[in-house]
Tab-separated table of C-alpha atoms in Angstrom:
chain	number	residue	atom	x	y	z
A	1321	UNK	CA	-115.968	126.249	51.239
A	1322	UNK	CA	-118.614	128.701	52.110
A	1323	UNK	CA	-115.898	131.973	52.085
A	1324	UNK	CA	-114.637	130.454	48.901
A	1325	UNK	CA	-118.233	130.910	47.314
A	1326	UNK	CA	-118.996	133.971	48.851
A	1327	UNK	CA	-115.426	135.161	47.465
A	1328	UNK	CA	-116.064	134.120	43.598
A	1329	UNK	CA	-119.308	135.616	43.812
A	1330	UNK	CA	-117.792	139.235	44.727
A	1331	UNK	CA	-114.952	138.680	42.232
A	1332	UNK	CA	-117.830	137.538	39.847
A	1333	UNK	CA	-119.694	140.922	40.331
A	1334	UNK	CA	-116.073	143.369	40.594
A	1335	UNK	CA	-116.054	141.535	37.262
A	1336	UNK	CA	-119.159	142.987	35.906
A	1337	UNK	CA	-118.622	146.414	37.497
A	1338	UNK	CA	-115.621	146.548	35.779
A	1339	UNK	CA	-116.794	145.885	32.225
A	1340	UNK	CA	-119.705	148.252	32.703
A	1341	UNK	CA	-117.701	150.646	33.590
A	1342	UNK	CA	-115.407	150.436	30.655
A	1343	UNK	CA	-118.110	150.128	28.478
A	1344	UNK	CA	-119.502	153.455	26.970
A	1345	UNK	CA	-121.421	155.434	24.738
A	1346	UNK	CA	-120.925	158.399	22.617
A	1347	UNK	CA	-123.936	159.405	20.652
A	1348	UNK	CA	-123.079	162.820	18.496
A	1349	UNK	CA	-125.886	164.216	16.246
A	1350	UNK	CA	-125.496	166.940	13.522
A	1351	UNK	CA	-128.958	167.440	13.412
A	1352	UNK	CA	-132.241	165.316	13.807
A	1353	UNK	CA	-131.880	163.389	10.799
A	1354	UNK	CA	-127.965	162.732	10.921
A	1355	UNK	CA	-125.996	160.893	13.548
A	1356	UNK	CA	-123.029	158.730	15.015
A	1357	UNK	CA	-122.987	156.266	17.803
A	1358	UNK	CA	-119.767	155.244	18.753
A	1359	UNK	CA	-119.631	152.512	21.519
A	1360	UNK	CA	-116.961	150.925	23.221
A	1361	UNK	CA	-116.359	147.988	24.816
A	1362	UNK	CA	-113.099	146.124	26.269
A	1363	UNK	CA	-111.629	145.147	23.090
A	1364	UNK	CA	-113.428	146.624	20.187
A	1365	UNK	CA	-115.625	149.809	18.534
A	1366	UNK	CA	-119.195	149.848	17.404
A	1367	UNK	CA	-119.456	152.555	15.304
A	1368	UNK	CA	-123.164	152.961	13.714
A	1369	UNK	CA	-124.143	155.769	11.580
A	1370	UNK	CA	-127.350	157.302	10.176
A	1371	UNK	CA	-127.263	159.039	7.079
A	1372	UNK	CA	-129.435	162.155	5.784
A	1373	UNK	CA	-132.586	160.837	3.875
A	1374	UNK	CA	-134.132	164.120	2.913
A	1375	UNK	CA	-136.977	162.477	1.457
A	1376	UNK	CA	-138.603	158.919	-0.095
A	1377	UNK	CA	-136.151	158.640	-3.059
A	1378	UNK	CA	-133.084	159.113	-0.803
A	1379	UNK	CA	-134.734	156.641	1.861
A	1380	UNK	CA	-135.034	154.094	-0.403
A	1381	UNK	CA	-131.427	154.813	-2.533
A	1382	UNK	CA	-129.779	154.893	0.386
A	1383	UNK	CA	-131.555	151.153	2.513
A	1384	UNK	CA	-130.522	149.902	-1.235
A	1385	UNK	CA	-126.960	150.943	-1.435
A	1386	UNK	CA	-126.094	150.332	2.291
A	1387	UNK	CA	-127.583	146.830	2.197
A	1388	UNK	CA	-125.438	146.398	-0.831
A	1389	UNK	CA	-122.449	147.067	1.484
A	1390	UNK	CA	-122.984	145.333	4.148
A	1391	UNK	CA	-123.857	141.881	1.819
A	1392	UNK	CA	-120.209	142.543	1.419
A	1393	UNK	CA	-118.904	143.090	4.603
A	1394	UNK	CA	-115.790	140.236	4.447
A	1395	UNK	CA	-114.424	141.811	1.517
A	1396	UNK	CA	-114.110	145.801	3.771
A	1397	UNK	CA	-113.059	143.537	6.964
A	1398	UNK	CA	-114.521	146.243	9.539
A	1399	UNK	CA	-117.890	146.326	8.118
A	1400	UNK	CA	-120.725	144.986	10.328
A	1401	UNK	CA	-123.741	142.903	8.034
A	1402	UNK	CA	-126.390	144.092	10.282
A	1403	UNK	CA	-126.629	147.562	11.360
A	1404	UNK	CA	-127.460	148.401	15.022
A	1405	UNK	CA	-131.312	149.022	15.616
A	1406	UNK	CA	-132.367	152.615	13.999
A	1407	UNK	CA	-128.823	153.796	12.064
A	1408	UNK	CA	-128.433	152.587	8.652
A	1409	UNK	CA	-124.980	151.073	9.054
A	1410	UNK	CA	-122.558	149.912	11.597
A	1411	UNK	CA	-118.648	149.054	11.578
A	1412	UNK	CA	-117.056	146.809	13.948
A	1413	UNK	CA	-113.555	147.101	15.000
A	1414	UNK	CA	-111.751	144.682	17.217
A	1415	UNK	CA	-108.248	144.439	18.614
A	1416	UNK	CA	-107.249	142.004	15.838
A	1417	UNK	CA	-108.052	144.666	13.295
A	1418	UNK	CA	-105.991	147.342	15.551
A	1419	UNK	CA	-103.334	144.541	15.100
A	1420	UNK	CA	-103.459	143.725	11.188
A	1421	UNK	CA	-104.245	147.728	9.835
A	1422	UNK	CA	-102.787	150.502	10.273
A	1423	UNK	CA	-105.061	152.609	12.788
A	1424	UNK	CA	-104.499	155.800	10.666
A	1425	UNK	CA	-105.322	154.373	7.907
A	1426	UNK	CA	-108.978	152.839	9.639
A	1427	UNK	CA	-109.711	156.455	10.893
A	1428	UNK	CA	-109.103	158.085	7.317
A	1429	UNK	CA	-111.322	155.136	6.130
A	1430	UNK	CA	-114.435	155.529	7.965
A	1431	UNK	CA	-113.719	159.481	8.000
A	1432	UNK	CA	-113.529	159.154	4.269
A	1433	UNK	CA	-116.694	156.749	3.946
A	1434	UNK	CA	-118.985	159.188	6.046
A	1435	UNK	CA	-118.007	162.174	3.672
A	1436	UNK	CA	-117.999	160.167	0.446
A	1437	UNK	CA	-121.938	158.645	1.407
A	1438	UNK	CA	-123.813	161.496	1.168
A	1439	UNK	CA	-122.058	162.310	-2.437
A	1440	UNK	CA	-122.646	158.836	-3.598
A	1441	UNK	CA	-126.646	159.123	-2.502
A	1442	UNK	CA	-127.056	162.371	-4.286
A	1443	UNK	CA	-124.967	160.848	-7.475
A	1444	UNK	CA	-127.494	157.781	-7.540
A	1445	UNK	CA	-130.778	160.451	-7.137
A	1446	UNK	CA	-129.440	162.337	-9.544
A	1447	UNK	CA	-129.185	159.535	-12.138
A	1448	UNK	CA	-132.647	157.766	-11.061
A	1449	UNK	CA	-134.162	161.752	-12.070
A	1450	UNK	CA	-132.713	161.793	-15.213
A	1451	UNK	CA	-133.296	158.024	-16.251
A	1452	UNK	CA	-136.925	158.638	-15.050
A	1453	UNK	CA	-137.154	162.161	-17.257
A	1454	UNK	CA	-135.583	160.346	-20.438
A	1455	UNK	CA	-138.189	157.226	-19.971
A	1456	UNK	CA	-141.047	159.695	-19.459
A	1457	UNK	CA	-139.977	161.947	-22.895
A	1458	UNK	CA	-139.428	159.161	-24.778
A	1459	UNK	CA	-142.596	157.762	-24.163
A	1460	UNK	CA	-144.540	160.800	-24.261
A	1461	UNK	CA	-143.375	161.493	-27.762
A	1462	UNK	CA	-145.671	158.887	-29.522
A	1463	UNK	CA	-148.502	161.074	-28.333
B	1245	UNK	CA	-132.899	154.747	59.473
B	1246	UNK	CA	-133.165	154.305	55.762
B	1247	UNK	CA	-136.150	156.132	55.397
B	1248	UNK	CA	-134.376	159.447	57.286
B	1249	UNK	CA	-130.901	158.761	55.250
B	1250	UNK	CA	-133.384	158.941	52.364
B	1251	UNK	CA	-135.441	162.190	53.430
B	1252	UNK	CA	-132.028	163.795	54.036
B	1253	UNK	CA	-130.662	162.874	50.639
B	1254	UNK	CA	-134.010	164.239	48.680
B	1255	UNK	CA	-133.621	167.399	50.767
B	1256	UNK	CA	-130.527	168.092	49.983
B	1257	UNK	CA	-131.049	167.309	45.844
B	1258	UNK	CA	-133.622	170.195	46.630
B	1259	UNK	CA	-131.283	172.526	48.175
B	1260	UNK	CA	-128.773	172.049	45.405
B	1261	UNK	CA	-131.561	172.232	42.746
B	1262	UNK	CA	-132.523	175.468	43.967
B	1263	UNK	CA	-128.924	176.819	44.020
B	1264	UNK	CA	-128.989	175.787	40.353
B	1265	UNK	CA	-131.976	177.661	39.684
B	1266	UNK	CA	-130.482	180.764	41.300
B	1267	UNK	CA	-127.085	180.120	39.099
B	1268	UNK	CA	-129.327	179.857	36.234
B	1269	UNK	CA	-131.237	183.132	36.885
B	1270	UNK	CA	-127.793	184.538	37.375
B	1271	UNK	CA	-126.762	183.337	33.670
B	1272	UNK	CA	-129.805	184.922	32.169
B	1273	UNK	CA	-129.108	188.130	33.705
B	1274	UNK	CA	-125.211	188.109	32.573
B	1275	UNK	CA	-126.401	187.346	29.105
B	1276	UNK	CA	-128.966	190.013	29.102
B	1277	UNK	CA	-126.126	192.802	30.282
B	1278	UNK	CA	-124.363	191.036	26.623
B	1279	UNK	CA	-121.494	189.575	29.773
B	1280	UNK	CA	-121.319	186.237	27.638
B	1281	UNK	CA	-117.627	185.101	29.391
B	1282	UNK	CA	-119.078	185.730	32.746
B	1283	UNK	CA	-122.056	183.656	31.714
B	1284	UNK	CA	-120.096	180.925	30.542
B	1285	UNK	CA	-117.915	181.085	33.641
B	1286	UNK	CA	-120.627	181.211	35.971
B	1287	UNK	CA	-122.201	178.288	34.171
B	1288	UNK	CA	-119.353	175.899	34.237
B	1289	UNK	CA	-118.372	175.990	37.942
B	1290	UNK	CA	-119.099	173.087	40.057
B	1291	UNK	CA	-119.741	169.862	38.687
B	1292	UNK	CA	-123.757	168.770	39.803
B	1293	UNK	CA	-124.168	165.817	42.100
B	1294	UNK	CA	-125.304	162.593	40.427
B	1295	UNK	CA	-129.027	162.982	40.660
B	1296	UNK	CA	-130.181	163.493	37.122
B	1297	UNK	CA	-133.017	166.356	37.772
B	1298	UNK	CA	-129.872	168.765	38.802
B	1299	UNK	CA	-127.853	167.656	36.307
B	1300	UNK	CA	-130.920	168.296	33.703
B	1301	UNK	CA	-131.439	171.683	35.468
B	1302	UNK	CA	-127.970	172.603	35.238
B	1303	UNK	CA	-127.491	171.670	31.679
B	1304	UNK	CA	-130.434	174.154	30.918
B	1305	UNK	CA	-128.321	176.999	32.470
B	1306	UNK	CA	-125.008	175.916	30.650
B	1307	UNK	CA	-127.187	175.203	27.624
B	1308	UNK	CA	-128.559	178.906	27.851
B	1309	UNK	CA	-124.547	180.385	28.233
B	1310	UNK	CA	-123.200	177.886	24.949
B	1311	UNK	CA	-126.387	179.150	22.558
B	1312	UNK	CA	-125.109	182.923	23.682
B	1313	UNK	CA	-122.043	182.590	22.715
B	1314	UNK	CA	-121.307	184.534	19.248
B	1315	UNK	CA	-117.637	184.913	19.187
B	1316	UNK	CA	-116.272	181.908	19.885
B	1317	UNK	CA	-112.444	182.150	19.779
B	1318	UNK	CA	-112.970	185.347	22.200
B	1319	UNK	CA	-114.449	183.359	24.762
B	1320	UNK	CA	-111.882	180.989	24.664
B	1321	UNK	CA	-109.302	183.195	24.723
B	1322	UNK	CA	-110.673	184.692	27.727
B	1323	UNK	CA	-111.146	181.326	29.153
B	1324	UNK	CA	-109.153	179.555	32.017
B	1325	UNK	CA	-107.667	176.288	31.026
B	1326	UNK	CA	-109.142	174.773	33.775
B	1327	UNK	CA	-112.725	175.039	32.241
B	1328	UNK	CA	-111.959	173.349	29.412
B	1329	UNK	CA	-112.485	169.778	29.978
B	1330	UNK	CA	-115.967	170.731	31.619
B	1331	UNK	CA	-116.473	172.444	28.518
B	1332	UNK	CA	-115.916	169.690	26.595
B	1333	UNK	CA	-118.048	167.698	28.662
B	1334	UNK	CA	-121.108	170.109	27.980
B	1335	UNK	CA	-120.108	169.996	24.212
B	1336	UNK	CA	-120.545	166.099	24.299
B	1337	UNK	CA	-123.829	166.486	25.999
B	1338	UNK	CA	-125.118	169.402	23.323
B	1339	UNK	CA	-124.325	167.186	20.471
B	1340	UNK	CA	-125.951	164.135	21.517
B	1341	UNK	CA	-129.387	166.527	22.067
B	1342	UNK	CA	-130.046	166.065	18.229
B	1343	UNK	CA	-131.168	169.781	17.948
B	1344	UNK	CA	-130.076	171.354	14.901
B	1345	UNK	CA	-129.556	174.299	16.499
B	1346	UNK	CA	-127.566	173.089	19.656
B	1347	UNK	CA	-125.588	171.012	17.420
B	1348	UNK	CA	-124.248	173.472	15.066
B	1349	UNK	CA	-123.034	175.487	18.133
B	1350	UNK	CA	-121.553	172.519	19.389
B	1351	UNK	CA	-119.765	171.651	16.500
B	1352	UNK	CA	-118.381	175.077	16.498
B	1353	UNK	CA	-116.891	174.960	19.993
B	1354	UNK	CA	-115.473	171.995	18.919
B	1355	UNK	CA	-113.367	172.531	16.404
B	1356	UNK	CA	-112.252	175.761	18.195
B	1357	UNK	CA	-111.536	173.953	21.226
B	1358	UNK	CA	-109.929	170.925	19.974
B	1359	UNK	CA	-107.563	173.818	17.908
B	1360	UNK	CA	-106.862	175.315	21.324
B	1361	UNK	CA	-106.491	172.325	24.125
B	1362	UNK	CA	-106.284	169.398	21.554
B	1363	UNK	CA	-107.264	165.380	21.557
B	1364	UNK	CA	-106.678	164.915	25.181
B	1365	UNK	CA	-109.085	167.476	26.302
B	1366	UNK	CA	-111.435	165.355	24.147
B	1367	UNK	CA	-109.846	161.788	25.825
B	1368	UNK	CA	-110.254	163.376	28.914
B	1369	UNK	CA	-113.875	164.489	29.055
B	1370	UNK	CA	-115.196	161.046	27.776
B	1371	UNK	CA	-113.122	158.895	29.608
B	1372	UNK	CA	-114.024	160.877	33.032
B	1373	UNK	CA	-117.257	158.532	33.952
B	1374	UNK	CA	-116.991	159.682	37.725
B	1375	UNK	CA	-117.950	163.671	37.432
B	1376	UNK	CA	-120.123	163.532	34.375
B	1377	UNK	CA	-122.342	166.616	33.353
């Protein structure tokens, strides 16, 4: 009884070892204010990103459109709803997904997303500027 | 016992920080004579042990040999294939520093590298958690 409890305990902790060592992270920065974390685990990919916010505007444009994104996170599948602790968003991707999509076509989606989200941020400051400069002419003119 | 195992094993982190100082001091004077493949040669030999203060130390020297470099297809060109999954390694390392600086070199030994030894160069260095740099 006694070597059978010692025995499930070791097996318990080989166990452990094992998942810790198959668990791992990859953190690659392109500078201070950009960056990817991609950890794995035994059967699926956290992938968390944070995206340039060169200043208040882009900050707040880009917590606004992000948490629009993730509020939808069924509908894209590999989204996560709540990014990881200090990136702006995460993606989770399991073996089931691995299963149901084409891998390829994952890769080329996140690739995609990460080049398209700084366009999309710059698009939406670029609108809220000129909105804001037709409001402020508009109302200026009655003086 | 455990107190001399332990007195031996702090000694000898200190004798192999110290030859890590001199192969640093060596770097710095191969980059100063404008030797930047013997710099980057010198730099990636030997894996450290798994004490993190060499590993730090070394990474300075490496670190010093990578910012050097200004022609990067030359160097690896002149480069054995055997160095580059260490290189790699140090790559991985550079770009999760976060400097701007560091990380734009990285990124360009990376895409020349990857062009040169391909994806399982990059499989290899992260899925090697025994010698890590």
């Amino acid at each position: 009884m006694r070597k059978w409890l010692v025995g499930c305990f070791l097996c318990c902790w080989l166990w452990i070892f094992l998942i810790c060592s198959l668990a791992m992270q990859v953190l690659i920065c392109r500078n201070e204010a950009e960056k990817c974390l991609i950890e794995t685990s035994i059967n699926s990919l956290r992938i968390s990103l944070k995206v340039k916010q060169a200043d208040e505007l882009e900050n707040i444009l880009a917590k606004k459109f992000l948490r629009f994104l993730s509020m939808r996170a069924e509908a894209f599948q590999v989204l996560r709803r709540k990014p990881v602790q200090g990136y702006d968003i995460s993606f989770l991707i399991t073996n089931y997904h691995c299963e149901e999509l084409q891998k390829q076509k994952l890769i080329d989606f996140i690739v995609q997303f990460m080049e398209d989200i700084d366009k999309e941020i710059s698009e939406l400051k670029m609108s809220v500027s000129t909105r804001g400069r037709l409001v402020a002419t508009e109302f200026l003119k009655q003086f | 016992m455990a107190e001399a195992k332990k007195s031996v094993g702090s000694d000898n982190a200190e004798d192999i920080l110290t030859k890590i100082e001199n192969k640093s001091l060596k770097i710095e004077s191969l980059i100063k004579q404008y030797k930047f493949i013997e710099a980057i040669k010198t730099a990636l030999e030997g894996y450290p042990p798994q004490d993190e203060r060499c590993k730090f130390a070394n990474w300075i020297g490496v670190h010093k040999a990578l910012m050097a470099i200004k022609d990067v297809e030359g160097m690896l060109r002149s480069l054995d294939p055997q160095y580059y999954d260490i290189l790699m390694k140090y790559v991985y390392r550079g770009l999760s520093t976060g400097n701007r600086t560091t990380c734009d070199q990285c990124l360009k030994i990376h895409e020349k590298l990857t062009e040169k030894a391909g994806f399982g160069c990059i499989l290899r260095s992260l899925a090697d958690t025994v010698n890590t740099v």
